[in-house]
PDB file of C-alpha atoms in Angstrom:
ATOM      1  CA  UNK A   1      79.563 -54.457 165.405  1.00 76.00           C
ATOM      2  CA  UNK A   2      81.950 -57.344 164.780  1.00 90.00           C
ATOM      3  CA  UNK A   3      84.635 -58.164 167.325  1.00 97.00           C
ATOM      4  CA  UNK A   4      88.092 -58.742 165.850  1.00 97.00           C
ATOM      5  CA  UNK A   5      90.418 -60.987 167.838  1.00 98.00           C
ATOM      6  CA  UNK A   6      94.033 -61.877 167.155  1.00 98.00           C
ATOM      7  CA  UNK A   7      95.150 -65.304 168.403  1.00 98.00           C
ATOM      8  CA  UNK A   8      97.103 -65.151 171.666  1.00 97.00           C
ATOM      9  CA  UNK A   9     100.127 -66.605 169.834  1.00 96.00           C
ATOM     10  CA  UNK A  10     100.551 -65.568 166.205  1.00 97.00           C
ATOM     11  CA  UNK A  11     103.106 -64.208 163.800  1.00 95.00           C
ATOM     12  CA  UNK A  12     106.870 -64.113 163.488  1.00 93.00           C
ATOM     13  CA  UNK A  13     108.776 -66.521 165.690  1.00 92.00           C
ATOM     14  CA  UNK A  14     112.217 -65.984 167.233  1.00 92.00           C
ATOM     15  CA  UNK A  15     114.037 -67.632 164.325  1.00 92.00           C
ATOM     16  CA  UNK A  16     112.353 -65.392 161.735  1.00 93.00           C
ATOM     17  CA  UNK A  17     112.870 -62.197 163.729  1.00 94.00           C
ATOM     18  CA  UNK A  18     116.535 -63.129 164.211  1.00 95.00           C
ATOM     19  CA  UNK A  19     116.978 -63.754 160.474  1.00 94.00           C
ATOM     20  CA  UNK A  20     115.361 -60.451 159.523  1.00 94.00           C
ATOM     21  CA  UNK A  21     117.578 -58.572 161.976  1.00 94.00           C
ATOM     22  CA  UNK A  22     120.636 -60.299 160.497  1.00 94.00           C
ATOM     23  CA  UNK A  23     119.765 -59.445 156.892  1.00 94.00           C
ATOM     24  CA  UNK A  24     118.902 -55.839 157.747  1.00 91.00           C
ATOM     25  CA  UNK A  25     122.194 -55.401 159.598  1.00 92.00           C
ATOM     26  CA  UNK A  26     124.170 -56.943 156.728  1.00 91.00           C
ATOM     27  CA  UNK A  27     122.469 -54.720 154.157  1.00 89.00           C
ATOM     28  CA  UNK A  28     123.061 -51.628 156.283  1.00 88.00           C
ATOM     29  CA  UNK A  29     126.800 -52.318 156.497  1.00 85.00           C
ATOM     30  CA  UNK A  30     127.007 -52.127 152.701  1.00 76.00           C
ATOM     31  CA  UNK A  31     130.493 -53.645 152.473  1.00 77.00           C
ATOM     32  CA  UNK A  32     129.355 -55.985 149.686  1.00 88.00           C
ATOM     33  CA  UNK A  33     126.165 -57.124 148.001  1.00 94.00           C
ATOM     34  CA  UNK A  34     123.910 -59.250 150.189  1.00 96.00           C
ATOM     35  CA  UNK A  35     122.235 -62.405 148.911  1.00 97.00           C
ATOM     36  CA  UNK A  36     120.177 -65.142 150.554  1.00 96.00           C
ATOM     37  CA  UNK A  37     120.546 -68.820 149.658  1.00 96.00           C
ATOM     38  CA  UNK A  38     116.953 -69.582 148.763  1.00 94.00           C
ATOM     39  CA  UNK A  39     114.128 -67.426 150.147  1.00 93.00           C
ATOM     40  CA  UNK A  40     115.208 -66.307 153.615  1.00 92.00           C
ATOM     41  CA  UNK A  41     111.728 -67.140 154.952  1.00 92.00           C
ATOM     42  CA  UNK A  42     108.538 -68.513 153.384  1.00 90.00           C
ATOM     43  CA  UNK A  43     106.824 -65.160 153.070  1.00 94.00           C
ATOM     44  CA  UNK A  44     106.809 -63.920 149.437  1.00 94.00           C
ATOM     45  CA  UNK A  45     105.907 -60.357 150.421  1.00 94.00           C
ATOM     46  CA  UNK A  46     108.802 -60.027 152.856  1.00 94.00           C
ATOM     47  CA  UNK A  47     111.160 -61.574 150.298  1.00 94.00           C
ATOM     48  CA  UNK A  48     109.933 -59.046 147.704  1.00 94.00           C
ATOM     49  CA  UNK A  49     110.538 -56.193 150.157  1.00 93.00           C
ATOM     50  CA  UNK A  50     114.096 -57.441 150.718  1.00 93.00           C
ATOM     51  CA  UNK A  51     114.698 -57.642 146.971  1.00 94.00           C
ATOM     52  CA  UNK A  52     113.475 -54.047 146.623  1.00 93.00           C
ATOM     53  CA  UNK A  53     116.180 -53.104 149.140  1.00 90.00           C
ATOM     54  CA  UNK A  54     118.838 -54.885 147.091  1.00 92.00           C
ATOM     55  CA  UNK A  55     118.893 -58.236 148.901  1.00 94.00           C
ATOM     56  CA  UNK A  56     118.565 -60.818 146.132  1.00 94.00           C
ATOM     57  CA  UNK A  57     117.818 -64.543 146.255  1.00 96.00           C
ATOM     58  CA  UNK A  58     120.203 -67.093 144.758  1.00 97.00           C
ATOM     59  CA  UNK A  59     119.781 -70.825 144.243  1.00 96.00           C
ATOM     60  CA  UNK A  60     123.411 -71.840 144.692  1.00 97.00           C
ATOM     61  CA  UNK A  61     126.470 -70.471 146.506  1.00 97.00           C
ATOM     62  CA  UNK A  62     128.170 -70.111 143.135  1.00 97.00           C
ATOM     63  CA  UNK A  63     125.674 -67.378 142.182  1.00 97.00           C
ATOM     64  CA  UNK A  64     126.803 -65.338 145.199  1.00 96.00           C
ATOM     65  CA  UNK A  65     130.563 -65.675 144.760  1.00 97.00           C
ATOM     66  CA  UNK A  66     132.222 -62.603 146.242  1.00 95.00           C
ATOM     67  CA  UNK A  67     129.021 -61.435 147.942  1.00 96.00           C
ATOM     68  CA  UNK A  68     127.767 -61.694 151.512  1.00 96.00           C
ATOM     69  CA  UNK A  69     125.463 -64.723 151.712  1.00 96.00           C
ATOM     70  CA  UNK A  70     122.813 -65.462 154.324  1.00 96.00           C
ATOM     71  CA  UNK A  71     121.857 -69.083 154.860  1.00 96.00           C
ATOM     72  CA  UNK A  72     118.056 -69.323 155.066  1.00 93.00           C
ATOM     73  CA  UNK A  73     116.116 -70.008 158.260  1.00 93.00           C
ATOM     74  CA  UNK A  74     115.169 -73.511 157.061  1.00 94.00           C
ATOM     75  CA  UNK A  75     118.831 -74.498 156.923  1.00 95.00           C
ATOM     76  CA  UNK A  76     121.092 -75.698 154.112  1.00 95.00           C
ATOM     77  CA  UNK A  77     123.026 -78.888 153.526  1.00 95.00           C
ATOM     78  CA  UNK A  78     126.589 -79.205 154.861  1.00 95.00           C
ATOM     79  CA  UNK A  79     127.835 -79.267 151.264  1.00 96.00           C
ATOM     80  CA  UNK A  80     126.050 -76.000 150.430  1.00 96.00           C
ATOM     81  CA  UNK A  81     127.489 -74.356 153.535  1.00 96.00           C
ATOM     82  CA  UNK A  82     131.020 -75.536 152.715  1.00 97.00           C
ATOM     83  CA  UNK A  83     130.753 -74.181 149.159  1.00 98.00           C
ATOM     84  CA  UNK A  84     129.403 -70.890 150.472  1.00 97.00           C
ATOM     85  CA  UNK A  85     132.283 -70.502 152.901  1.00 97.00           C
ATOM     86  CA  UNK A  86     134.754 -71.192 150.108  1.00 97.00           C
ATOM     87  CA  UNK A  87     133.234 -68.814 147.547  1.00 97.00           C
ATOM     88  CA  UNK A  88     131.526 -65.952 149.364  1.00 97.00           C
ATOM     89  CA  UNK A  89     133.024 -62.875 150.989  1.00 95.00           C
ATOM     90  CA  UNK A  90     130.990 -63.503 154.130  1.00 94.00           C
ATOM     91  CA  UNK A  91     128.607 -66.240 155.208  1.00 96.00           C
ATOM     92  CA  UNK A  92     125.953 -65.363 157.769  1.00 95.00           C
ATOM     93  CA  UNK A  93     124.092 -68.345 159.174  1.00 96.00           C
ATOM     94  CA  UNK A  94     120.438 -67.419 159.690  1.00 95.00           C
ATOM     95  CA  UNK A  95     119.385 -71.037 160.219  1.00 96.00           C
ATOM     96  CA  UNK A  96     116.787 -71.141 162.981  1.00 94.00           C
ATOM     97  CA  UNK A  97     118.370 -72.473 166.193  1.00 94.00           C
ATOM     98  CA  UNK A  98     115.486 -74.931 166.531  1.00 94.00           C
ATOM     99  CA  UNK A  99     116.266 -76.326 163.073  1.00 96.00           C
ATOM    100  CA  UNK A 100     119.885 -76.723 164.182  1.00 96.00           C
ATOM    101  CA  UNK A 101     118.598 -78.919 167.023  1.00 97.00           C
ATOM    102  CA  UNK A 102     116.994 -81.221 164.451  1.00 98.00           C
ATOM    103  CA  UNK A 103     120.334 -81.557 162.643  1.00 98.00           C
ATOM    104  CA  UNK A 104     122.177 -82.381 165.858  1.00 97.00           C
ATOM    105  CA  UNK A 105     119.528 -84.892 166.938  1.00 98.00           C
ATOM    106  CA  UNK A 106     119.670 -86.643 163.556  1.00 98.00           C
ATOM    107  CA  UNK A 107     123.472 -86.804 163.733  1.00 97.00           C
ATOM    108  CA  UNK A 108     123.359 -88.253 167.244  1.00 98.00           C
ATOM    109  CA  UNK A 109     120.827 -90.940 166.345  1.00 98.00           C
ATOM    110  CA  UNK A 110     122.806 -91.940 163.252  1.00 98.00           C
ATOM    111  CA  UNK A 111     126.066 -92.134 165.230  1.00 98.00           C
ATOM    112  CA  UNK A 112     124.359 -94.428 167.742  1.00 98.00           C
ATOM    113  CA  UNK A 113     123.290 -96.866 165.047  1.00 97.00           C
ATOM    114  CA  UNK A 114     119.621 -95.984 164.595  1.00 98.00           C
ATOM    115  CA  UNK A 115     117.824 -96.015 161.266  1.00 98.00           C
ATOM    116  CA  UNK A 116     116.861 -92.351 161.205  1.00 98.00           C
ATOM    117  CA  UNK A 117     113.314 -91.404 160.227  1.00 98.00           C
ATOM    118  CA  UNK A 118     112.513 -87.748 159.562  1.00 98.00           C
ATOM    119  CA  UNK A 119     108.822 -87.024 160.068  1.00 98.00           C
ATOM    120  CA  UNK A 120     107.834 -84.216 157.728  1.00 97.00           C
ATOM    121  CA  UNK A 121     107.247 -83.157 154.141  1.00 95.00           C
ATOM    122  CA  UNK A 122     109.498 -84.691 151.509  1.00 96.00           C
ATOM    123  CA  UNK A 123     111.095 -81.938 149.469  1.00 95.00           C
ATOM    124  CA  UNK A 124     110.612 -79.213 152.082  1.00 94.00           C
ATOM    125  CA  UNK A 125     113.831 -77.149 152.469  1.00 94.00           C
ATOM    126  CA  UNK A 126     114.097 -77.920 156.184  1.00 96.00           C
ATOM    127  CA  UNK A 127     113.748 -81.656 155.596  1.00 97.00           C
ATOM    128  CA  UNK A 128     116.200 -81.595 152.681  1.00 96.00           C
ATOM    129  CA  UNK A 129     118.741 -79.786 154.862  1.00 96.00           C
ATOM    130  CA  UNK A 130     118.304 -82.367 157.641  1.00 97.00           C
ATOM    131  CA  UNK A 131     118.769 -85.558 155.599  1.00 97.00           C
ATOM    132  CA  UNK A 132     122.542 -85.223 154.938  1.00 97.00           C
ATOM    133  CA  UNK A 133     123.155 -85.083 158.687  1.00 97.00           C
ATOM    134  CA  UNK A 134     122.077 -88.736 158.913  1.00 97.00           C
ATOM    135  CA  UNK A 135     123.155 -90.706 155.821  1.00 94.00           C
ATOM    136  CA  UNK A 136     120.522 -93.282 154.937  1.00 96.00           C
ATOM    137  CA  UNK A 137     117.739 -91.358 156.682  1.00 98.00           C
ATOM    138  CA  UNK A 138     114.220 -91.655 155.252  1.00 98.00           C
ATOM    139  CA  UNK A 139     111.349 -89.172 155.201  1.00 98.00           C
ATOM    140  CA  UNK A 140     107.892 -90.189 156.370  1.00 98.00           C
ATOM    141  CA  UNK A 141     104.844 -87.959 155.985  1.00 97.00           C
ATOM    142  CA  UNK A 142     102.085 -90.234 157.278  1.00 97.00           C
ATOM    143  CA  UNK A 143     101.382 -93.346 159.343  1.00 97.00           C
ATOM    144  CA  UNK A 144     100.688 -95.205 156.083  1.00 97.00           C
ATOM    145  CA  UNK A 145     104.166 -94.350 154.778  1.00 98.00           C
ATOM    146  CA  UNK A 146     105.663 -95.440 158.108  1.00 98.00           C
ATOM    147  CA  UNK A 147     104.000 -98.863 157.874  1.00 97.00           C
ATOM    148  CA  UNK A 148     105.519 -99.314 154.420  1.00 97.00           C
ATOM    149  CA  UNK A 149     109.103 -99.025 155.701  1.00 97.00           C
ATOM    150  CA  UNK A 150     111.237-102.163 155.893  1.00 97.00           C
ATOM    151  CA  UNK A 151     111.738-103.629 159.347  1.00 96.00           C
ATOM    152  CA  UNK A 152     114.756-102.333 161.301  1.00 96.00           C
ATOM    153  CA  UNK A 153     115.992-103.370 164.714  1.00 97.00           C
ATOM    154  CA  UNK A 154     116.433 -99.789 165.949  1.00 98.00           C
ATOM    155  CA  UNK A 155     114.678 -96.697 164.620  1.00 98.00           C
ATOM    156  CA  UNK A 156     115.255 -93.110 165.701  1.00 98.00           C
ATOM    157  CA  UNK A 157     112.842 -90.290 164.908  1.00 98.00           C
ATOM    158  CA  UNK A 158     113.287 -86.541 164.473  1.00 98.00           C
ATOM    159  CA  UNK A 159     110.539 -84.196 163.327  1.00 98.00           C
ATOM    160  CA  UNK A 160     110.230 -81.196 161.030  1.00 96.00           C
ATOM    161  CA  UNK A 161     109.916 -78.235 163.387  1.00 94.00           C
ATOM    162  CA  UNK A 162     106.556 -77.183 161.927  1.00 90.00           C
ATOM    163  CA  UNK A 163     104.902 -80.628 162.008  1.00 91.00           C
ATOM    164  CA  UNK A 164     101.719 -81.351 163.946  1.00 89.00           C
ATOM    165  CA  UNK A 165     102.053 -83.234 167.227  1.00 91.00           C
ATOM    166  CA  UNK A 166      99.190 -85.477 166.122  1.00 92.00           C
ATOM    167  CA  UNK A 167     101.204 -86.519 163.047  1.00 95.00           C
ATOM    168  CA  UNK A 168     104.220 -87.389 165.185  1.00 97.00           C
ATOM    169  CA  UNK A 169     102.041 -89.542 167.456  1.00 97.00           C
ATOM    170  CA  UNK A 170     100.461 -91.334 164.481  1.00 97.00           C
ATOM    171  CA  UNK A 171     103.808 -92.042 162.824  1.00 98.00           C
ATOM    172  CA  UNK A 172     105.450 -93.177 166.065  1.00 97.00           C
ATOM    173  CA  UNK A 173     102.607 -95.623 166.671  1.00 97.00           C
ATOM    174  CA  UNK A 174     103.019 -97.061 163.179  1.00 98.00           C
ATOM    175  CA  UNK A 175     106.805 -97.334 163.516  1.00 98.00           C
ATOM    176  CA  UNK A 176     106.452 -99.447 166.625  1.00 96.00           C
ATOM    177  CA  UNK A 177     105.226-102.172 164.300  1.00 95.00           C
ATOM    178  CA  UNK A 178     108.382-101.896 162.156  1.00 96.00           C
ATOM    179  CA  UNK A 179     111.158-102.127 164.772  1.00 97.00           C
ATOM    180  CA  UNK A 180     112.252-103.608 168.071  1.00 96.00           C
ATOM    181  CA  UNK A 181     113.450-100.327 169.575  1.00 98.00           C
ATOM    182  CA  UNK A 182     112.037 -96.874 168.841  1.00 98.00           C
ATOM    183  CA  UNK A 183     113.597 -93.639 170.034  1.00 98.00           C
ATOM    184  CA  UNK A 184     111.700 -90.422 169.398  1.00 98.00           C
ATOM    185  CA  UNK A 185     113.261 -86.985 169.765  1.00 98.00           C
ATOM    186  CA  UNK A 186     110.458 -84.440 169.598  1.00 97.00           C
ATOM    187  CA  UNK A 187     111.970 -81.547 167.655  1.00 97.00           C
ATOM    188  CA  UNK A 188     108.691 -79.735 166.982  1.00 94.00           C
ATOM    189  CA  UNK A 189     109.228 -76.042 167.698  1.00 92.00           C
ATOM    190  CA  UNK A 190     107.404 -74.810 170.812  1.00 88.00           C
ATOM    191  CA  UNK A 191     106.370 -71.652 168.972  1.00 89.00           C
ATOM    192  CA  UNK A 192     104.783 -73.746 166.221  1.00 89.00           C
ATOM    193  CA  UNK A 193     102.880 -75.846 168.723  1.00 90.00           C
ATOM    194  CA  UNK A 194     101.755 -72.686 170.530  1.00 94.00           C
ATOM    195  CA  UNK A 195     100.562 -71.071 167.303  1.00 95.00           C
ATOM    196  CA  UNK A 196      98.572 -74.178 166.443  1.00 94.00           C
ATOM    197  CA  UNK A 197      96.945 -74.473 169.872  1.00 95.00           C
ATOM    198  CA  UNK A 198      96.030 -70.773 169.872  1.00 97.00           C
ATOM    199  CA  UNK A 199      94.552 -71.004 166.367  1.00 98.00           C
ATOM    200  CA  UNK A 200      92.446 -74.010 167.362  1.00 97.00           C
ATOM    201  CA  UNK A 201      91.239 -72.185 170.471  1.00 98.00           C
ATOM    202  CA  UNK A 202      90.232 -69.044 168.581  1.00 98.00           C
ATOM    203  CA  UNK A 203      88.673 -70.898 165.642  1.00 98.00           C
ATOM    204  CA  UNK A 204      86.267 -72.633 168.044  1.00 98.00           C
ATOM    205  CA  UNK A 205      84.783 -69.226 168.932  1.00 98.00           C
ATOM    206  CA  UNK A 206      85.078 -67.353 165.629  1.00 98.00           C
ATOM    207  CA  UNK A 207      82.495 -67.050 162.867  1.00 98.00           C
ATOM    208  CA  UNK A 208      85.253 -66.214 160.383  1.00 98.00           C
ATOM    209  CA  UNK A 209      88.987 -66.935 160.564  1.00 98.00           C
ATOM    210  CA  UNK A 210      91.685 -65.137 158.579  1.00 98.00           C
ATOM    211  CA  UNK A 211      95.082 -66.837 158.408  1.00 98.00           C
ATOM    212  CA  UNK A 212      97.967 -64.620 157.246  1.00 98.00           C
ATOM    213  CA  UNK A 213     101.130 -65.933 155.666  1.00 96.00           C
ATOM    214  CA  UNK A 214     102.793 -67.298 152.571  1.00 94.00           C
ATOM    215  CA  UNK A 215     100.936 -70.001 150.699  1.00 94.00           C
ATOM    216  CA  UNK A 216     104.252 -71.845 150.395  1.00 90.00           C
ATOM    217  CA  UNK A 217     104.676 -71.739 154.181  1.00 91.00           C
ATOM    218  CA  UNK A 218     104.169 -75.160 155.760  1.00 87.00           C
ATOM    219  CA  UNK A 219     103.375 -73.811 159.216  1.00 90.00           C
ATOM    220  CA  UNK A 220     100.876 -71.254 157.859  1.00 94.00           C
ATOM    221  CA  UNK A 221      99.143 -73.919 155.780  1.00 94.00           C
ATOM    222  CA  UNK A 222      98.752 -76.032 158.919  1.00 92.00           C
ATOM    223  CA  UNK A 223      97.217 -73.077 160.757  1.00 96.00           C
ATOM    224  CA  UNK A 224      94.712 -72.750 157.911  1.00 97.00           C
ATOM    225  CA  UNK A 225      93.905 -76.469 158.113  1.00 96.00           C
ATOM    226  CA  UNK A 226      93.458 -76.333 161.886  1.00 96.00           C
ATOM    227  CA  UNK A 227      91.273 -73.234 161.631  1.00 98.00           C
ATOM    228  CA  UNK A 228      89.129 -74.669 158.841  1.00 98.00           C
ATOM    229  CA  UNK A 229      88.463 -77.805 160.870  1.00 97.00           C
ATOM    230  CA  UNK A 230      86.843 -75.645 163.584  1.00 97.00           C
ATOM    231  CA  UNK A 231      85.604 -72.724 161.488  1.00 98.00           C
ATOM    232  CA  UNK A 232      84.523 -73.494 157.898  1.00 98.00           C
ATOM    233  CA  UNK A 233      84.660 -69.795 156.988  1.00 98.00           C
ATOM    234  CA  UNK A 234      88.469 -69.759 157.053  1.00 98.00           C
ATOM    235  CA  UNK A 235      90.475 -67.728 154.541  1.00 98.00           C
ATOM    236  CA  UNK A 236      94.246 -68.004 153.975  1.00 98.00           C
ATOM    237  CA  UNK A 237      95.714 -64.753 152.654  1.00 98.00           C
ATOM    238  CA  UNK A 238      99.161 -63.292 152.097  1.00 97.00           C
ATOM    239  CA  UNK A 239      98.178 -59.654 152.589  1.00 96.00           C
ATOM    240  CA  UNK A 240      95.402 -57.191 153.385  1.00 96.00           C
ATOM    241  CA  UNK A 241      94.746 -56.488 149.710  1.00 97.00           C
ATOM    242  CA  UNK A 242      93.222 -59.978 149.343  1.00 98.00           C
ATOM    243  CA  UNK A 243      90.432 -59.376 151.872  1.00 98.00           C
ATOM    244  CA  UNK A 244      86.815 -59.325 150.679  1.00 97.00           C
ATOM    245  CA  UNK A 245      83.996 -57.602 152.556  1.00 96.00           C
ATOM    246  CA  UNK A 246      81.583 -60.446 151.773  1.00 97.00           C
ATOM    247  CA  UNK A 247      83.617 -62.817 153.927  1.00 98.00           C
ATOM    248  CA  UNK A 248      82.560 -61.006 157.091  1.00 97.00           C
ATOM    249  CA  UNK A 249      78.824 -60.627 156.531  1.00 95.00           C
ATOM    250  CA  UNK A 250      76.918 -61.681 159.644  1.00 95.00           C
ATOM    251  CA  UNK A 251      80.100 -62.418 161.603  1.00 97.00           C
ATOM    252  CA  UNK A 252      80.043 -61.488 165.286  1.00 97.00           C
ATOM    253  CA  UNK A 253      83.585 -62.736 166.005  1.00 98.00           C
ATOM    254  CA  UNK A 254      86.375 -62.471 163.447  1.00 98.00           C
ATOM    255  CA  UNK A 255      89.571 -64.312 164.321  1.00 98.00           C
ATOM    256  CA  UNK A 256      93.059 -63.607 162.981  1.00 98.00           C
ATOM    257  CA  UNK A 257      96.116 -65.790 163.199  1.00 98.00           C
ATOM    258  CA  UNK A 258      99.400 -65.738 161.300  1.00 98.00           C
ATOM    259  CA  UNK A 259     102.264 -68.023 160.425  1.00 95.00           C
ATOM    260  CA  UNK A 260     105.723 -67.919 161.940  1.00 93.00           C
ATOM    261  CA  UNK A 261     107.066 -65.972 158.931  1.00 93.00           C
ATOM    262  CA  UNK A 262     104.508 -63.166 159.240  1.00 96.00           C
ATOM    263  CA  UNK A 263     105.808 -59.902 160.775  1.00 94.00           C
ATOM    264  CA  UNK A 264     103.662 -57.983 163.241  1.00 94.00           C
ATOM    265  CA  UNK A 265     103.290 -55.163 160.705  1.00 95.00           C
ATOM    266  CA  UNK A 266     101.427 -57.473 158.315  1.00 96.00           C
ATOM    267  CA  UNK A 267      99.106 -58.682 161.066  1.00 97.00           C
ATOM    268  CA  UNK A 268      98.273 -55.108 162.036  1.00 97.00           C
ATOM    269  CA  UNK A 269      97.657 -54.141 158.407  1.00 97.00           C
ATOM    270  CA  UNK A 270      95.147 -56.975 158.046  1.00 98.00           C
ATOM    271  CA  UNK A 271      93.461 -56.190 161.370  1.00 98.00           C
ATOM    272  CA  UNK A 272      93.072 -52.534 160.390  1.00 97.00           C
ATOM    273  CA  UNK A 273      91.740 -53.425 156.941  1.00 97.00           C
ATOM    274  CA  UNK A 274      89.139 -55.802 158.391  1.00 98.00           C
ATOM    275  CA  UNK A 275      88.052 -53.153 160.885  1.00 97.00           C
ATOM    276  CA  UNK A 276      87.494 -50.738 157.995  1.00 96.00           C
ATOM    277  CA  UNK A 277      85.583 -53.300 155.939  1.00 95.00           C
ATOM    278  CA  UNK A 278      83.163 -54.224 158.726  1.00 94.00           C
ATOM    279  CA  UNK A 279      82.680 -50.555 159.662  1.00 90.00           C
ATOM    280  CA  UNK A 280      81.730 -49.446 156.124  1.00 73.00           C
TER     281      UNK A 280
END
């Protein structure tokens, strides 16, 4: 009989739970239509459930003129927020508080004269929302990219909340070669770091790992990468309907972890489905 274990830290973080509570409360009030500026979280199934309840996704504040608009957990640019406040009936800021810390740190470094470097994925919504807070900031996604930057006397670093600590260390080491003074503000979310450590721990003992979360989710993708490095039989899924019985053949220990945008209900659905598959 296979043993099914869920990582000691897995699933929806504080910022996601807060955002979901905010959107549910806004929808329940029913004073006006509720929209989210971009997907509220990087979980397509949750976003689809919200749409089924009448909470639509818009790409610009202009599309939600007159409606209630929630700003996504990954944050928006100051310009987008200003337009939303001008056009929408209500603006509810669901930006994760830990993402807000990145914005404030970037602003502080810029005001103190540092060349700001954002360690993360170029084009990711969180990174794109951070850049305007430090005009002239650059995005670096690897030590190689860091070594390619022009020399600057003072460099200040902030980090995408879902980045790996190892990446931050690699980039910081490379930046030391490109400046005289380096200041690093570690803005990696503690929940993200905890999820990653717990996934690594469980994957060392598991014969099969199942990682639950959106394929567009950066933090879930990293959990899958970490798990696969320890457990080659790692599968990244978005829901229980994607599970295959063949994955678990001969597995004594089956591990489950989930990204920060994955509600507890989805984790339980996957755990129950695996239990049924291995029992049949």
